mmCIF file of C-alpha atoms in Angstrom:
data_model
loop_
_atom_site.group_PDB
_atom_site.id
_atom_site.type_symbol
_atom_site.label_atom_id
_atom_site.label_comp_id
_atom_site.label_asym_id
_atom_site.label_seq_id
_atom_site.Cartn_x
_atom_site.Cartn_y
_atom_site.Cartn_z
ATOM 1 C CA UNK A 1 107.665 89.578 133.138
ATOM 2 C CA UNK A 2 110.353 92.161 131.981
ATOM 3 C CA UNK A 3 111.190 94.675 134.004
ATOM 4 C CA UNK A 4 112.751 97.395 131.833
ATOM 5 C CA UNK A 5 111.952 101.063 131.894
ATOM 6 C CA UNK A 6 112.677 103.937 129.522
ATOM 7 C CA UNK A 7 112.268 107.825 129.689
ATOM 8 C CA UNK A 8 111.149 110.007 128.264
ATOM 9 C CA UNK A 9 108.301 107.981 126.328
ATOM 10 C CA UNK A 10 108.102 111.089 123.948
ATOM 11 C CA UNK A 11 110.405 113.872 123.538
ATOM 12 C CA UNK A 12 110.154 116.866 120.722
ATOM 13 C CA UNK A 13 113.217 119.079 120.740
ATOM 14 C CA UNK A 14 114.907 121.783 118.304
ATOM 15 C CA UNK A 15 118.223 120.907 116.363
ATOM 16 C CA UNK A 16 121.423 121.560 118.286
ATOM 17 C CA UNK A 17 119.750 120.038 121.623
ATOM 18 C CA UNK A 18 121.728 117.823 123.699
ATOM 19 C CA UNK A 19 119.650 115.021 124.485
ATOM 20 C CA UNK A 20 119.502 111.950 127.248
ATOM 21 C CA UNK A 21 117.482 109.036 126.992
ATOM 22 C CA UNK A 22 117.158 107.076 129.961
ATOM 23 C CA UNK A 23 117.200 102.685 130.062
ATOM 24 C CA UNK A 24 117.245 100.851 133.274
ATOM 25 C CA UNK A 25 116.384 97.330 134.243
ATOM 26 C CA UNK A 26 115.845 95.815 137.536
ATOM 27 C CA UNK A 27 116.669 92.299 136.306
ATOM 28 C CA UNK A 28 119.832 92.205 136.746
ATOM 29 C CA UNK A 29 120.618 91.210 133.140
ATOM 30 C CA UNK A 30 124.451 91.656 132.265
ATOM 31 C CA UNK A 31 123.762 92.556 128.651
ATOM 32 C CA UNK A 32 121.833 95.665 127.318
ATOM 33 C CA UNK A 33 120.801 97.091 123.794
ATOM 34 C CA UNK A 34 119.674 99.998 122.181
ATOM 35 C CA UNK A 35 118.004 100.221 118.487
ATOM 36 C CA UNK A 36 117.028 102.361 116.530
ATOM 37 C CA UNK A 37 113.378 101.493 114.845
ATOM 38 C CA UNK A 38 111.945 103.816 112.212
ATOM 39 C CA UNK A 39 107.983 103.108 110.875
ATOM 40 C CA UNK A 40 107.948 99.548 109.170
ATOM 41 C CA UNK A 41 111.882 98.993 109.092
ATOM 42 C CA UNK A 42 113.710 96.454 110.710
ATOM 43 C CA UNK A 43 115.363 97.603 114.115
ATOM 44 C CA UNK A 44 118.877 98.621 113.966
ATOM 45 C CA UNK A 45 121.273 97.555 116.418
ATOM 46 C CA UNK A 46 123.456 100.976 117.312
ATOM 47 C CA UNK A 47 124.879 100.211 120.597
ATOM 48 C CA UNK A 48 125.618 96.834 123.020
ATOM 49 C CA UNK A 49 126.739 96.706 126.422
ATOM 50 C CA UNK A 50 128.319 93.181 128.104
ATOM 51 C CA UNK A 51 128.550 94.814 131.663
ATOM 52 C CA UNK A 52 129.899 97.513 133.653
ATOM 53 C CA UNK A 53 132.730 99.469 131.425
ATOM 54 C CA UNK A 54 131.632 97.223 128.357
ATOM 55 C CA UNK A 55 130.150 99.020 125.860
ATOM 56 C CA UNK A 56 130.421 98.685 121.629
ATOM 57 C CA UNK A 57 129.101 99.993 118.251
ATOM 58 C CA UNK A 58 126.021 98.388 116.639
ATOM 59 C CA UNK A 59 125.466 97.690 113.424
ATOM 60 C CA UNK A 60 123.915 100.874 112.230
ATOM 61 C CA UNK A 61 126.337 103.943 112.457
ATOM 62 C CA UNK A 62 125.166 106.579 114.712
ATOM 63 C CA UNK A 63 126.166 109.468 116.230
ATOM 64 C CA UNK A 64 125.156 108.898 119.811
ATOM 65 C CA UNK A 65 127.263 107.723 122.875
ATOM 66 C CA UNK A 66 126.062 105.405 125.627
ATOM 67 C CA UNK A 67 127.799 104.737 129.217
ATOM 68 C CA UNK A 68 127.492 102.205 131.731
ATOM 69 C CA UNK A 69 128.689 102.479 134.906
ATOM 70 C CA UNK A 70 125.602 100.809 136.674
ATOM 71 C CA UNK A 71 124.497 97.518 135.853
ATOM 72 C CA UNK A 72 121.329 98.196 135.732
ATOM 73 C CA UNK A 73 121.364 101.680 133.873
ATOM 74 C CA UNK A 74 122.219 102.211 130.091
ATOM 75 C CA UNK A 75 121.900 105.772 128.738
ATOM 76 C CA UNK A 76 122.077 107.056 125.298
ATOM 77 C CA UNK A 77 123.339 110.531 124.661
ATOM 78 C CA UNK A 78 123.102 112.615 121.461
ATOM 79 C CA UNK A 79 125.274 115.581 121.654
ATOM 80 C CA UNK A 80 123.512 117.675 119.133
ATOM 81 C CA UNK A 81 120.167 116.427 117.689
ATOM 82 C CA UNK A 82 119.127 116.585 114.128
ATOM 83 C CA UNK A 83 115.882 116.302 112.214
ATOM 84 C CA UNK A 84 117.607 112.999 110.868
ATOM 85 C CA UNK A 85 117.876 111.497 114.517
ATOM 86 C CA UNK A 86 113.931 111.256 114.720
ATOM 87 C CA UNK A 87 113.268 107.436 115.164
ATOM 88 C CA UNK A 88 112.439 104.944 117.918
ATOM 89 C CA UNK A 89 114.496 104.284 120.179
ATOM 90 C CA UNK A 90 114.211 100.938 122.149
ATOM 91 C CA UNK A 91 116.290 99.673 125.122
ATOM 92 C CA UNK A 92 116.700 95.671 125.920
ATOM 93 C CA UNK A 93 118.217 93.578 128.027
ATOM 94 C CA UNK A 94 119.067 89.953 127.797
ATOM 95 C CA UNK A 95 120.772 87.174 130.676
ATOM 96 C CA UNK A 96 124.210 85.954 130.936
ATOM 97 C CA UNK A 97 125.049 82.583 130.744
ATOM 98 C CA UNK A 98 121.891 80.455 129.584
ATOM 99 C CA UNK A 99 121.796 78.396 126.354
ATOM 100 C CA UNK A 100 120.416 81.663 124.292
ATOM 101 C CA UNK A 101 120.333 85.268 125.343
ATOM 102 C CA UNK A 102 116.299 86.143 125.046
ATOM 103 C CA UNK A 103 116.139 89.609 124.820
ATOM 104 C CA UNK A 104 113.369 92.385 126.679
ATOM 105 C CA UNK A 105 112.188 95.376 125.371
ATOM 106 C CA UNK A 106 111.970 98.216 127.508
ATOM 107 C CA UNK A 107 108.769 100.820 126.113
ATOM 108 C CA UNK A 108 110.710 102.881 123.603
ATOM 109 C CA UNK A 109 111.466 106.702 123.067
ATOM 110 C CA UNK A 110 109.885 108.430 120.259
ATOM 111 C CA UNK A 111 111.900 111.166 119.454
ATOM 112 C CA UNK A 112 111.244 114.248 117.119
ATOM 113 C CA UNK A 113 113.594 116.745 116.298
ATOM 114 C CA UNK A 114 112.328 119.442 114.649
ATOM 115 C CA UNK G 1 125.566 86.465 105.466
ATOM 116 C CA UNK G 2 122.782 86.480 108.060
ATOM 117 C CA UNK G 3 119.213 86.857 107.171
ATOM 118 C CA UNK G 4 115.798 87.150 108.151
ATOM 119 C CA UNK G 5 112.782 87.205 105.455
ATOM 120 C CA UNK G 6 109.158 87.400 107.304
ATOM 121 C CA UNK G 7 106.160 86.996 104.729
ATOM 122 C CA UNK G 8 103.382 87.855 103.915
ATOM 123 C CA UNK G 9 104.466 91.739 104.823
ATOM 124 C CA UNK G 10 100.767 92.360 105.746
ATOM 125 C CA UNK G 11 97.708 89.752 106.697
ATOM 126 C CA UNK G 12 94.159 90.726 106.865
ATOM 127 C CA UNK G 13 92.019 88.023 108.999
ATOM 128 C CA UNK G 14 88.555 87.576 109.609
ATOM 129 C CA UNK G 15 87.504 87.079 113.789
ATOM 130 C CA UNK G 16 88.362 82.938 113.750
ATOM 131 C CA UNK G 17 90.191 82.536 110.396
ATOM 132 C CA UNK G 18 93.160 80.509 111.287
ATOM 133 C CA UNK G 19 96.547 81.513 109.408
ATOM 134 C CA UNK G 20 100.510 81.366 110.004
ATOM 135 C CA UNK G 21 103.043 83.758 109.319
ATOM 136 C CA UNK G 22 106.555 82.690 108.250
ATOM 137 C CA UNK G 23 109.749 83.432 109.177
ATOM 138 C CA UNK G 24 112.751 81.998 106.422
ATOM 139 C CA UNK G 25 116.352 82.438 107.922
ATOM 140 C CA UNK G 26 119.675 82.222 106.514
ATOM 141 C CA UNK G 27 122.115 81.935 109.806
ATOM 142 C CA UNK G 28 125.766 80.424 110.163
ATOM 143 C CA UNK G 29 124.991 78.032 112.773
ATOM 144 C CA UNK G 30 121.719 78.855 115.220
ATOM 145 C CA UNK G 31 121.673 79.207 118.749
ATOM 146 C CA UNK G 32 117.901 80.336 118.780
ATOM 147 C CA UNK G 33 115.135 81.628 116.821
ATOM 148 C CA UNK G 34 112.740 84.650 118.645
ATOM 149 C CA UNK G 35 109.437 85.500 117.806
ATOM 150 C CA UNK G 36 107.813 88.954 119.055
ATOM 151 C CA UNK G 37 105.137 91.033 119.197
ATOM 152 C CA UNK G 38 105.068 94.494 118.504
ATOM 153 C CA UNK G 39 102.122 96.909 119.462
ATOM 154 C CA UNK G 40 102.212 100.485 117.617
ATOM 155 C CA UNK G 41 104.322 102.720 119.043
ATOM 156 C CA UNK G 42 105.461 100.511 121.836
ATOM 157 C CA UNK G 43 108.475 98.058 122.167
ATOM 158 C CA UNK G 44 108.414 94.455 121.585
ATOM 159 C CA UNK G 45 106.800 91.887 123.543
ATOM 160 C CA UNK G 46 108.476 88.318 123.558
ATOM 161 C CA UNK G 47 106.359 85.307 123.113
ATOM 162 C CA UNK G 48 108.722 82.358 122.368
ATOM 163 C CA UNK G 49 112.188 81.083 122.114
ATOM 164 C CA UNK G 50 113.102 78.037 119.883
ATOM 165 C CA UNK G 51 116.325 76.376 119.668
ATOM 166 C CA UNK G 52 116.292 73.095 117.273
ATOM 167 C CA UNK G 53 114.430 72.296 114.567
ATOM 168 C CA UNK G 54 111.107 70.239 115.110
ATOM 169 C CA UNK G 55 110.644 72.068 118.586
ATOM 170 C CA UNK G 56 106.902 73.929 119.399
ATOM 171 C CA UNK G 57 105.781 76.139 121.898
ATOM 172 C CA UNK G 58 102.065 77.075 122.260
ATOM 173 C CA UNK G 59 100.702 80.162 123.882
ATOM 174 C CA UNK G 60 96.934 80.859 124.546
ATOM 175 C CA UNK G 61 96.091 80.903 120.169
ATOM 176 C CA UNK G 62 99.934 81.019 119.026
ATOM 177 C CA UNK G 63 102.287 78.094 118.376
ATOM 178 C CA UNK G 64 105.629 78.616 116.692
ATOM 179 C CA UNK G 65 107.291 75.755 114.729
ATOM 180 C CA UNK G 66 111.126 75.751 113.907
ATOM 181 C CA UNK G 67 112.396 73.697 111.460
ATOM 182 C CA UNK G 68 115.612 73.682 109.584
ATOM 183 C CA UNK G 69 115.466 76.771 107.256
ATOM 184 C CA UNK G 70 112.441 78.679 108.868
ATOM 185 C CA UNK G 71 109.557 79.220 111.529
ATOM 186 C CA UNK G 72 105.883 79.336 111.328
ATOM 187 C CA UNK G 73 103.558 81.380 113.693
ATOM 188 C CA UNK G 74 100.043 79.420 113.595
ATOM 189 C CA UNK G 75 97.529 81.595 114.805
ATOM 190 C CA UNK G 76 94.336 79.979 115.554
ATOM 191 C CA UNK G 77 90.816 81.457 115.887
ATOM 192 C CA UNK G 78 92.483 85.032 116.139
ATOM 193 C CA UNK G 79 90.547 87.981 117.949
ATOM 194 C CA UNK G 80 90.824 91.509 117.302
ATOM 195 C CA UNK G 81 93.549 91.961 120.148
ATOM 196 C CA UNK G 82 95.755 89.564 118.296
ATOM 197 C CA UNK G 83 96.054 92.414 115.652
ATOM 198 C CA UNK G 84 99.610 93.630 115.848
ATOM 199 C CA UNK G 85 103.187 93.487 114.087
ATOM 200 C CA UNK G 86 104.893 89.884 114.763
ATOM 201 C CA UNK G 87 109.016 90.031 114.625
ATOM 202 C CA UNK G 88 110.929 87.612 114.121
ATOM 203 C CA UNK G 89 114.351 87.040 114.984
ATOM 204 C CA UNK G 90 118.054 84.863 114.750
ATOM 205 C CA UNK G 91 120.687 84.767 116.831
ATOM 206 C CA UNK G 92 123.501 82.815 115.635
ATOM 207 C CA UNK G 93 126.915 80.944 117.180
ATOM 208 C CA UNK G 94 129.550 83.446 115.745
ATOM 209 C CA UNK G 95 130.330 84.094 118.846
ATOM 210 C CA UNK G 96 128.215 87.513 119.824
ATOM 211 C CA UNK G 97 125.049 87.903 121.231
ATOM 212 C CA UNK G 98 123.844 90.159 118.314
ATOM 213 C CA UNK G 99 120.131 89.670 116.805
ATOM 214 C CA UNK G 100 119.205 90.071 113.126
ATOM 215 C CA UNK G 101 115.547 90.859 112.851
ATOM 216 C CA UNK G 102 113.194 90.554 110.020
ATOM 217 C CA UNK G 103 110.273 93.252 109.092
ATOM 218 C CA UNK G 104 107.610 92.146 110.584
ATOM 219 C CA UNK G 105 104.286 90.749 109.442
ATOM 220 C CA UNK G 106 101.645 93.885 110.214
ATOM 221 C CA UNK G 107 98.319 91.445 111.270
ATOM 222 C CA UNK G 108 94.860 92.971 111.506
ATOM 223 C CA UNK G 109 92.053 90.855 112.443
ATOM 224 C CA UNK G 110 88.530 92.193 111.788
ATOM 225 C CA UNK G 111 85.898 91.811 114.251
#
């Protein structure tokens, strides 16, 4: 069973906002992901983390930043939001070390920015 | 390039009408092959890992088959709870630990 929380579950907030969403696991997984899911589209890798101090651009340009100075705590940051950041936002986290890295979903944000 | 391709995009099932989804990938090399289920506005939930072709894994009424060029989700006698979006994904051995996902099949099962 995964063990991945994120926070807020929903969060509407006006353009210009600066804007936190919280990941943390209690696995103690070395690797964590954020994507970005929008209504019946694939989800978009936009950042990776491969431990503490590790952290890397996804696939899908965006304009937030992520940190990780915990192991076990991975948040995104959007300095000013915009009606085009509204999406999905899911955290993972996957093991070091075995065969394949199997991935686990935290709950997701769903943000609106009006 | 990699690839995922899931099909059909949406299945309609009665209560007991056994059916499989597919998953076609296009992957330099694979180290595994993820299947997941995703509940509306929640994040996914894994069900299975499978790493070389001709493996299975069976949970409660899914099995997932992997063979060389794609994966099959055999559902059998589905119930309304199995109604859900299935995702399917690749990871392959270029050397990061980066998924490529597919759309999704959308499955509703009628009661």
């Amino acid at each position: 069973e995964a063990d991945i929380y994120q926070t807020p579950r929903y969060l509407v907030i006006g353009t210009g906002k600066k804007i936190t969403l919280e990941c943390s696991q209690t696995m103690g997984h070395d690797k964590m992901y954020w994507y970005q899911q929008d209504p019946g589209m694939e989800l978009h890798l936009i950042h990776y983390s491969y431990g503490v101090n590790s952290t890397e651009k996804g696939d899908l340009s965006s304009e937030s930043t992520v940190s990780r100075i915990r192991t076990e705590h991975f948040p995104l940051t959007l300095e000013s939001a915009r009606p085009s950041h509204t999406s999905q936002y899911l955290c993972a986290s996957s093991e070091w070390g075995r065969e394949v890295d199997t991935q686990y979903f935290g709950p997701g944000t769903r943000l609106t920015v009006l | 390039e990699d690839q995922v391709t899931q099909s059909p995009e949406a299945l309609r099932l009665q209560e007991g009408e056994s059916s499989s989804l597919n998953c076609s990938y296009t992957v330099s090399g694979l180290r595994g092959l993820f299947w997941y289920r995703q509940d509306p506005g929640k994040g996914p939930e894994f069900l299975f890992t499978l790493y070389s072709a001709g493996e299975e894994k069976e949970k409660e009424r899914l099995k997932a088959t992997l063979t060389k060029k794609e994966s099959f989700l055999h559902i059998t006698a589905p119930k309304p709870e199995d109604s859900a979006t299935y995702l399917c994904a690749v990871q392959g051995v270029s050397g990061t630990y980066k998924y490529i996902f597919g759309t999704g099949t959308r499955l509703k099962v009628l009661a």
